[in-house]
Tab-separated table of C-alpha atoms in Angstrom:
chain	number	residue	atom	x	y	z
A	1	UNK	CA	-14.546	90.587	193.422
A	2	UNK	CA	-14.490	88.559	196.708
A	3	UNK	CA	-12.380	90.288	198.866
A	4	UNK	CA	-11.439	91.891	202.311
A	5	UNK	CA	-10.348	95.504	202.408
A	6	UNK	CA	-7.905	96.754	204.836
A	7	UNK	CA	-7.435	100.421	204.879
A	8	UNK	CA	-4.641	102.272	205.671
A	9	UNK	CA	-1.972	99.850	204.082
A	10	UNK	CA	1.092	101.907	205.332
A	11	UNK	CA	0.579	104.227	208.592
A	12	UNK	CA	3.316	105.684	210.833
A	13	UNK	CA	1.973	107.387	214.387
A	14	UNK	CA	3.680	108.956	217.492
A	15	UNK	CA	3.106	106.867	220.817
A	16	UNK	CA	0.124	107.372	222.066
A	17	UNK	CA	-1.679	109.027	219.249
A	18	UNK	CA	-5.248	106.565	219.056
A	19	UNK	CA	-5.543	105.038	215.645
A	20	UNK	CA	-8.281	102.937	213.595
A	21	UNK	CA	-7.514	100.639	211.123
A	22	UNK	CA	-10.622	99.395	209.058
A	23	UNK	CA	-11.700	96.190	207.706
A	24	UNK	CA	-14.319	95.368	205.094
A	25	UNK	CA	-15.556	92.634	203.486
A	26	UNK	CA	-17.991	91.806	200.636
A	27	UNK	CA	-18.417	87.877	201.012
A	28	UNK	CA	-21.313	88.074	203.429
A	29	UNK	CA	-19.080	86.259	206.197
A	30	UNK	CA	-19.691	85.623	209.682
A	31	UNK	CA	-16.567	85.037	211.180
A	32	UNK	CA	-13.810	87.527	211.256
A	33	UNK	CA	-10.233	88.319	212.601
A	34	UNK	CA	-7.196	90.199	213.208
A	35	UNK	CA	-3.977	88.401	213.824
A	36	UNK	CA	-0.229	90.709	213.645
A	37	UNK	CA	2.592	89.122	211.842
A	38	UNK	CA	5.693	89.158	213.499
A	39	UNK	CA	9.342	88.006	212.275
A	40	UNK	CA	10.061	84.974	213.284
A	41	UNK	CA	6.657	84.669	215.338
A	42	UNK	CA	4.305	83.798	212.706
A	43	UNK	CA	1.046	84.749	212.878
A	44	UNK	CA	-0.780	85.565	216.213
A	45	UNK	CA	-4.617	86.103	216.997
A	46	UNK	CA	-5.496	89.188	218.409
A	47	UNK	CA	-9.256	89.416	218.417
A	48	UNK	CA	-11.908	87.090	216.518
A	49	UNK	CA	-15.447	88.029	216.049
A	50	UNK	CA	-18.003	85.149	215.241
A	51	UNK	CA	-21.016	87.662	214.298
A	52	UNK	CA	-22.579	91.039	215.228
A	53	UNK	CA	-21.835	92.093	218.647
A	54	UNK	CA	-19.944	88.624	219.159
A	55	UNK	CA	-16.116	89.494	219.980
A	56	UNK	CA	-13.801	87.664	221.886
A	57	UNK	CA	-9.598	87.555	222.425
A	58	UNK	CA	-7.228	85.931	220.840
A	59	UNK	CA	-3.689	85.602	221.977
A	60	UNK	CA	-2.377	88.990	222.144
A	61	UNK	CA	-5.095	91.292	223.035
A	62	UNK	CA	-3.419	93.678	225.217
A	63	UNK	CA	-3.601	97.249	223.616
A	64	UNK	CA	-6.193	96.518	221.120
A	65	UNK	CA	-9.743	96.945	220.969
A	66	UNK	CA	-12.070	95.950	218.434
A	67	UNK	CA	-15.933	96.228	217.921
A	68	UNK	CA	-18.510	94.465	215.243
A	69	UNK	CA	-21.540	96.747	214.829
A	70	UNK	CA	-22.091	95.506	211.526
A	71	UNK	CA	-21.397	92.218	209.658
A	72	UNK	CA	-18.913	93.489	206.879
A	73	UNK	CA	-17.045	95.526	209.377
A	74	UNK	CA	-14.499	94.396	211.755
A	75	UNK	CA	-12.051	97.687	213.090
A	76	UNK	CA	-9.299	97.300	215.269
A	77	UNK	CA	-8.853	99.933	217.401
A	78	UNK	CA	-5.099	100.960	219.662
A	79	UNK	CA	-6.535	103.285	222.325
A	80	UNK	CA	-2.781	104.437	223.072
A	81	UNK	CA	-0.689	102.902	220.649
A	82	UNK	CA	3.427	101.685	221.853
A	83	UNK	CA	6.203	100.898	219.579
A	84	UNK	CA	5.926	97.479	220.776
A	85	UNK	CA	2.431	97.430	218.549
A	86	UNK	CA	4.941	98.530	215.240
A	87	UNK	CA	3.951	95.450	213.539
A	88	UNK	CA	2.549	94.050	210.161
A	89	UNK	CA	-1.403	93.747	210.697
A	90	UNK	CA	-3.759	91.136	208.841
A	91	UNK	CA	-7.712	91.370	208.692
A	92	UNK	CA	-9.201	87.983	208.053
A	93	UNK	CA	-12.672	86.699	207.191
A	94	UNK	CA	-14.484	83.251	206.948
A	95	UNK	CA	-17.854	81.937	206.404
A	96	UNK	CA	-18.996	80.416	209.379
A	97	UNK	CA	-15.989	79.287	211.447
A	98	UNK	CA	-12.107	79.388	210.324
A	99	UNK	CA	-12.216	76.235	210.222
A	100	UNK	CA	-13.383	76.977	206.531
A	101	UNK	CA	-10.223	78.669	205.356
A	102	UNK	CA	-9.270	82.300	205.789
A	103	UNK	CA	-9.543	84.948	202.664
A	104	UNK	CA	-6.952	87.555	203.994
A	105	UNK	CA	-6.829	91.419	203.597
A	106	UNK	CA	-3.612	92.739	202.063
A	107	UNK	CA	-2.343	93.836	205.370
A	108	UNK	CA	-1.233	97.207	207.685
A	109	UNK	CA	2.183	97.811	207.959
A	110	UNK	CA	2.099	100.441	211.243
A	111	UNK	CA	4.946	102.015	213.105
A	112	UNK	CA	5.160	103.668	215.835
A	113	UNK	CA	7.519	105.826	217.205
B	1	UNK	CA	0.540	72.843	224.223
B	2	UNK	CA	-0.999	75.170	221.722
B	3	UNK	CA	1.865	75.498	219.829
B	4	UNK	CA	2.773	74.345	216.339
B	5	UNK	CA	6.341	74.092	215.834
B	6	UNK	CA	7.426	74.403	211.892
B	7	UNK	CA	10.691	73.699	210.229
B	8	UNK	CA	12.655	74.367	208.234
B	9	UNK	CA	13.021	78.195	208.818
B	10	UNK	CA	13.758	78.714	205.234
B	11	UNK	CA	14.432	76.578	202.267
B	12	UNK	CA	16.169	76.484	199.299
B	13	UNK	CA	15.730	74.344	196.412
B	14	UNK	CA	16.194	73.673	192.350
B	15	UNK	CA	13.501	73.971	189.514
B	16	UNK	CA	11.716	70.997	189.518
B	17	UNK	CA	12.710	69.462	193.151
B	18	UNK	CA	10.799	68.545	196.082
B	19	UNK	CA	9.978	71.055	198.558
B	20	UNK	CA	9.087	69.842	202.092
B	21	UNK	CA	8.199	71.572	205.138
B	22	UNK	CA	6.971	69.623	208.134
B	23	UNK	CA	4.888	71.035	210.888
B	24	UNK	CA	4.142	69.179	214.646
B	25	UNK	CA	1.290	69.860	217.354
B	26	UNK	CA	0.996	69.081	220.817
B	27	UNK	CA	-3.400	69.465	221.352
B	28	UNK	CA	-5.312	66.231	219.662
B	29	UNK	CA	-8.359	68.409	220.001
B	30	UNK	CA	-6.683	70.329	216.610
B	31	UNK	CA	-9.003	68.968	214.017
B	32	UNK	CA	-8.341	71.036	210.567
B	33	UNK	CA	-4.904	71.482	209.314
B	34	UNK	CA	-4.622	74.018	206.301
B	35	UNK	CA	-1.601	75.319	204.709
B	36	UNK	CA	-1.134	79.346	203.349
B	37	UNK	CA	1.079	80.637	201.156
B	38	UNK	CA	1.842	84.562	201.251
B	39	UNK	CA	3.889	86.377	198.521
B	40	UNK	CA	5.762	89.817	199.654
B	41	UNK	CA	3.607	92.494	199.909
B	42	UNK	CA	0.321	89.998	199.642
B	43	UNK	CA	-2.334	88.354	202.524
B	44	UNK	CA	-1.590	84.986	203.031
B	45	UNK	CA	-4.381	82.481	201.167
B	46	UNK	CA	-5.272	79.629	201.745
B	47	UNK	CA	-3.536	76.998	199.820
B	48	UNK	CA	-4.377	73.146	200.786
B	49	UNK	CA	-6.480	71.684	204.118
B	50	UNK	CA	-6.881	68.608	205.537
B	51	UNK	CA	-8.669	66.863	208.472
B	52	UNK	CA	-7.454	64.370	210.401
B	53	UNK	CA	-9.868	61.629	208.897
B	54	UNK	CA	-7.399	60.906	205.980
B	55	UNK	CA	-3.785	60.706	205.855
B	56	UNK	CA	-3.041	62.759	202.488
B	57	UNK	CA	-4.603	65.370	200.271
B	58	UNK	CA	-3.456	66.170	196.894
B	59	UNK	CA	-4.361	69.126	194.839
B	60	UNK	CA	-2.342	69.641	191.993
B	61	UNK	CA	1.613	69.508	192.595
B	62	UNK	CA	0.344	70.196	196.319
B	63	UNK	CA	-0.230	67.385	198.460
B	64	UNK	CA	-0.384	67.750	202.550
B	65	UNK	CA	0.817	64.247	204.201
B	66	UNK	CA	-0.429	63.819	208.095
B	67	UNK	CA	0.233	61.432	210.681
B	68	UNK	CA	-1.486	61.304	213.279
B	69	UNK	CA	-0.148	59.054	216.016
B	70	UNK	CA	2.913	61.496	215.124
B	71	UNK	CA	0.838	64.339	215.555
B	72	UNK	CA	2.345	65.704	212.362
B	73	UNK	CA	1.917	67.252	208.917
B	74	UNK	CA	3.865	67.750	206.141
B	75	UNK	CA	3.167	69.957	202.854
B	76	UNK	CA	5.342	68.763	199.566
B	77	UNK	CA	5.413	70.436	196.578
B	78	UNK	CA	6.424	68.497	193.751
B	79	UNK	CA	8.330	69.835	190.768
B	80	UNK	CA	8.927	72.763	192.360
B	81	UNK	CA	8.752	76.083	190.449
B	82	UNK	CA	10.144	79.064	190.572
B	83	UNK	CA	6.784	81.036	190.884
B	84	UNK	CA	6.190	78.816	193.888
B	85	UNK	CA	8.794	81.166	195.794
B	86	UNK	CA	7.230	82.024	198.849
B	87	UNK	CA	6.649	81.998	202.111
B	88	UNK	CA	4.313	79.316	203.655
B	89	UNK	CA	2.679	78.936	206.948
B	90	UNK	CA	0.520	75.669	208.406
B	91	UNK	CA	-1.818	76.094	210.917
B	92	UNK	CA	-4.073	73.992	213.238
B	93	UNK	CA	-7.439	74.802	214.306
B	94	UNK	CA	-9.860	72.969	217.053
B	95	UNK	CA	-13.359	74.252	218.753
B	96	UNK	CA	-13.455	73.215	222.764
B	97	UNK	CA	-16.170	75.093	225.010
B	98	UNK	CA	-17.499	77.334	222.190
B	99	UNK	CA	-14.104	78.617	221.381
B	100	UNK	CA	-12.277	78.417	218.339
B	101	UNK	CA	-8.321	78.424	218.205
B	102	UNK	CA	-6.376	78.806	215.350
B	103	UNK	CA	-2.710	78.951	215.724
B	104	UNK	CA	0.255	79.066	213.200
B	105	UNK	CA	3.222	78.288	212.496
B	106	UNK	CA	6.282	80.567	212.729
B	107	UNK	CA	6.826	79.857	208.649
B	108	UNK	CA	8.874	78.735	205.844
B	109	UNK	CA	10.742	81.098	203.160
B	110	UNK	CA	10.878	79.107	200.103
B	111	UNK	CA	12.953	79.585	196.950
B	112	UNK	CA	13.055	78.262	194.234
B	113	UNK	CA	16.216	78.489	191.711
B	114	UNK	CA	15.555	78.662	187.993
């Protein structure tokens, strides 16, 4: 099945405490992203990749790091996470560009405290 | 400028109604327009996109509507189900100086009464 994995779904860390949250997927796609979902705020870019080694920001990059070492792989990394980063978390892939339609990972709810 | 301003907030409406929820952009360099729909718990996916060649897509009881002296868009869903309860987002994307930008709305909750 065609699909992007997002692994952990549910995570709860302490301030400060550096975290990984992985992203997979198995449709061979070049371009890939992470946006956070916010109520009331929508849905806002935090880092876009648009192949191996290619990375760039998005909108909110502050306190995130990401990396793409491999072309199914796209982790975002919080060096020193801050409850203003407790947020709902979205993987996204496409095939070339997103201007091809996003397939979506089921998401990472993460709190911190 | 990069905005895209949706509305309504929320929406409420009867089995087999209209639904309509309207979305407006500021940058003409925006040149694909897609709509997603996201059920609790779920990713959003991609539900309907159009470019700003033609003025209306239809798929299904799904049609987007866009104007673009207006510099808007507009998703309807006709006959409007109950399984359609959701909540949707539009987006607009454009590619200047080798960068993409994708920005969305701020989203619609939909329901649908049986």
């Amino acid at each position: 099945e065609a699909q992007v994995t997002q692994n952990p779904r549910y995570l709860i860390t302490v301030t400060g405490k550096k975290l990984t949250v992985t992203c997979s997927q198995n449709m061979n796609h070049e371009y890939m992203s992470w946006y956070r979902q916010d109520p009331g705020l929508g849905l806002r870019q935090i880092y876009y990749s648009m192949n191996v080694e290619v990375t760039d920001k998005g909108d909110v990059p502050e306190g995130y790091k990401v990396s793409r070492k491999e072309k199914r792989n796209f982790p975002l990394i919080l060096e020193s996470p801050s409850p203003n980063q407790t947020s709902l978390y979205f993987c996204a892939s496409s095939p070339r560009s997103p201007n091809y339609g996003y397939t979506f990972g089921s998401g990472t709810r993460l709190t911190v405290v | 400028q990069q905005q895209v301003k949706q509305s309504p907030q929320s929406l409420i409406v009867q089995k087999g109604g209209i639904s309509i929820i309207n979305c407006a952009y500021e940058n003409t360099a925006f040149d694909y327009f897609p709509w997603y729909q996201q059920f609790p718990g779920k990713g959003p996916a991609l539900l309907i996109a159009i470019r700003p060649d033609v003025s209306e897509k239809k798929e299904g009881r799904f049609t987007i509507s866009f104007n673009k002296s207006a510099k808007q868009f507009s998703l309807h869903i006709m006959d409007s189900q109950p399984g359609d309860s959701a909540t949707y987002f539009c987006a607009a994307s454009s590619f200047t100086s080798g960068t993409y930008k994708y920005i969305f709305g701020t989203g619609t909750r939909l329901k649908v009464l049986a």
